[in-house]
Amino acid sequence: MKKKLLWFPILLLLISCSKNETGKESSDFVLFEGYVALKKEYNGKRLLVINDITKEDISSMSQDEILKYAANHDSFLFHVDEEYYKNINVGQKIRVWYTPPVQESKILQVGAEKIEVIDN
């Protein structure tokens, strides 16, 4: 009976520290939510995601206006793989999970680990 009690906490610890398909622990991820404002192919595939913007704002702004807006608001430029890039469109609301560190610039940049579309 004592052996069974000893294995229970070890098993529980192993389950709670499980890793996802990328090999990283889920507790390492940070979640960001916002609207896709731009898609860019520059040094890879990138999505500009801004938290406090609307679809209407995105459609009424030029690319330069969007970039200026993003530099002064809660936003990220996410490096994404080909599959995400093809399946996500400007104006969609998405959730993006990423792991630090973040490359600091006018607009924060980081690789996206997982993306979920919330609203088309």
Short mmCIF file of C-alpha atoms in Angstrom, two decimals:
data_model
loop_
_atom_site.label_atom_id
_atom_site.label_comp_id
_atom_site.label_asym_id
_atom_site.label_seq_id
_atom_site.Cartn_x
_atom_site.Cartn_y
_atom_site.Cartn_z
CA MET A 1 0.00 0.00 0.00
CA LYS A 2 2.86 2.39 0.82
CA LYS A 3 4.38 1.82 -2.62
CA LYS A 4 1.10 2.77 -4.28
CA LEU A 5 0.90 5.95 -2.22
CA LEU A 6 4.47 6.84 -3.18
CA TRP A 7 3.81 6.48 -6.92
CA PHE A 8 0.69 8.65 -6.88
CA PRO A 9 2.48 12.01 -6.25
CA ILE A 10 5.17 11.13 -8.81
CA LEU A 11 2.57 10.29 -11.43
CA LEU A 12 0.63 13.46 -10.65
CA LEU A 13 3.80 15.54 -11.06
CA LEU A 14 4.58 13.96 -14.42
CA ILE A 15 1.07 14.58 -15.71
CA SER A 16 1.01 18.21 -14.57
CA CYS A 17 4.30 18.95 -16.31
CA SER A 18 3.19 17.56 -19.63
CA LYS A 19 4.56 19.07 -22.81
CA ASN A 20 2.63 19.98 -25.92
CA GLU A 21 3.35 19.00 -29.50
CA THR A 22 6.15 21.60 -29.77
CA GLY A 23 8.01 20.00 -26.86
CA LYS A 24 7.52 23.02 -24.60
CA GLU A 25 5.65 22.98 -21.33
CA SER A 26 2.22 24.56 -21.53
CA SER A 27 3.00 26.71 -18.48
CA ASP A 28 5.68 28.49 -20.57
CA PHE A 29 3.14 29.92 -23.03
CA VAL A 30 1.76 33.45 -22.97
CA LEU A 31 -1.61 34.23 -24.58
CA PHE A 32 -2.32 37.29 -26.72
CA GLU A 33 -5.66 38.08 -28.32
CA GLY A 34 -6.48 40.60 -31.02
CA TYR A 35 -7.35 41.31 -34.64
CA VAL A 36 -5.09 40.52 -37.58
CA ALA A 37 -4.33 43.96 -39.01
CA LEU A 38 -1.71 43.03 -41.64
CA LYS A 39 -0.13 40.01 -43.27
CA LYS A 40 3.48 40.43 -44.43
CA GLU A 41 5.97 38.23 -46.21
CA TYR A 42 9.29 39.69 -45.09
CA ASN A 43 11.97 37.39 -43.69
CA GLY A 44 9.26 34.76 -43.38
CA LYS A 45 5.52 34.90 -42.85
CA ARG A 46 4.22 37.42 -40.32
CA LEU A 47 0.90 38.52 -38.88
CA LEU A 48 0.45 41.89 -37.21
CA VAL A 49 -2.07 41.41 -34.39
CA ILE A 50 -3.46 44.39 -32.47
CA ASN A 51 -5.48 44.03 -29.29
CA ASP A 52 -7.45 47.27 -29.15
CA ILE A 53 -8.60 47.79 -32.72
CA THR A 54 -11.77 46.90 -34.60
CA LYS A 55 -12.40 45.37 -38.03
CA GLU A 56 -13.84 48.71 -39.11
CA ASP A 57 -10.67 50.55 -38.04
CA ILE A 58 -8.50 48.09 -39.97
CA SER A 59 -10.53 48.44 -43.17
CA SER A 60 -10.51 52.25 -43.01
CA MET A 61 -6.75 52.67 -42.34
CA SER A 62 -3.84 52.59 -44.77
CA GLN A 63 -0.93 50.24 -44.13
CA ASP A 64 1.17 53.14 -42.80
CA GLU A 65 -1.63 54.22 -40.45
CA ILE A 66 -1.98 50.66 -39.15
CA LEU A 67 1.77 50.43 -38.48
CA LYS A 68 1.76 53.76 -36.62
CA TYR A 69 -1.27 52.67 -34.61
CA ALA A 70 0.36 49.34 -33.75
CA ALA A 71 3.55 51.02 -32.56
CA ASN A 72 1.54 52.95 -29.96
CA HIS A 73 -0.88 50.21 -28.87
CA ASP A 74 -0.89 46.66 -27.54
CA SER A 75 0.34 44.69 -30.57
CA PHE A 76 2.65 41.92 -31.76
CA LEU A 77 4.22 40.94 -35.05
CA PHE A 78 4.02 37.15 -34.97
CA HIS A 79 6.28 34.93 -37.05
CA VAL A 80 4.04 32.09 -38.26
CA ASP A 81 4.41 28.96 -40.35
CA GLU A 82 3.00 28.60 -43.87
CA GLU A 83 -0.16 26.79 -42.78
CA TYR A 84 -1.27 29.50 -40.33
CA TYR A 85 -0.34 32.21 -42.84
CA LYS A 86 -2.50 30.67 -45.58
CA ASN A 87 -5.53 30.06 -43.35
CA ILE A 88 -5.74 33.35 -41.45
CA ASN A 89 -7.05 36.58 -42.98
CA VAL A 90 -6.86 40.26 -42.16
CA GLY A 91 -9.79 41.25 -39.92
CA GLN A 92 -10.08 37.93 -38.10
CA LYS A 93 -9.92 37.91 -34.32
CA ILE A 94 -7.40 35.35 -33.08
CA ARG A 95 -5.73 33.99 -29.97
CA VAL A 96 -2.00 33.42 -30.21
CA TRP A 97 0.16 31.48 -27.79
CA TYR A 98 3.86 32.28 -27.74
CA THR A 99 6.87 31.75 -25.53
CA PRO A 100 9.24 34.51 -24.45
CA PRO A 101 11.69 36.04 -25.06
CA VAL A 102 10.19 38.70 -27.26
CA GLN A 103 12.27 40.71 -29.73
CA GLU A 104 11.85 44.33 -28.78
CA SER A 105 11.29 46.95 -31.48
CA LYS A 106 8.57 49.52 -32.16
CA ILE A 107 6.26 46.54 -32.49
CA LEU A 108 7.11 43.50 -30.37
CA GLN A 109 8.07 40.42 -32.40
CA VAL A 110 7.94 36.75 -31.48
CA GLY A 111 7.24 33.35 -32.98
CA ALA A 112 3.71 32.00 -32.63
CA GLU A 113 3.42 28.53 -31.10
CA LYS A 114 -0.32 28.06 -31.63
CA ILE A 115 -3.11 30.13 -33.18
CA GLU A 116 -6.86 29.81 -32.76
CA VAL A 117 -9.38 31.81 -34.81
CA ILE A 118 -12.07 33.29 -32.55
CA ASP A 119 -14.10 35.36 -35.03
CA ASN A 120 -14.14 35.51 -38.81
#
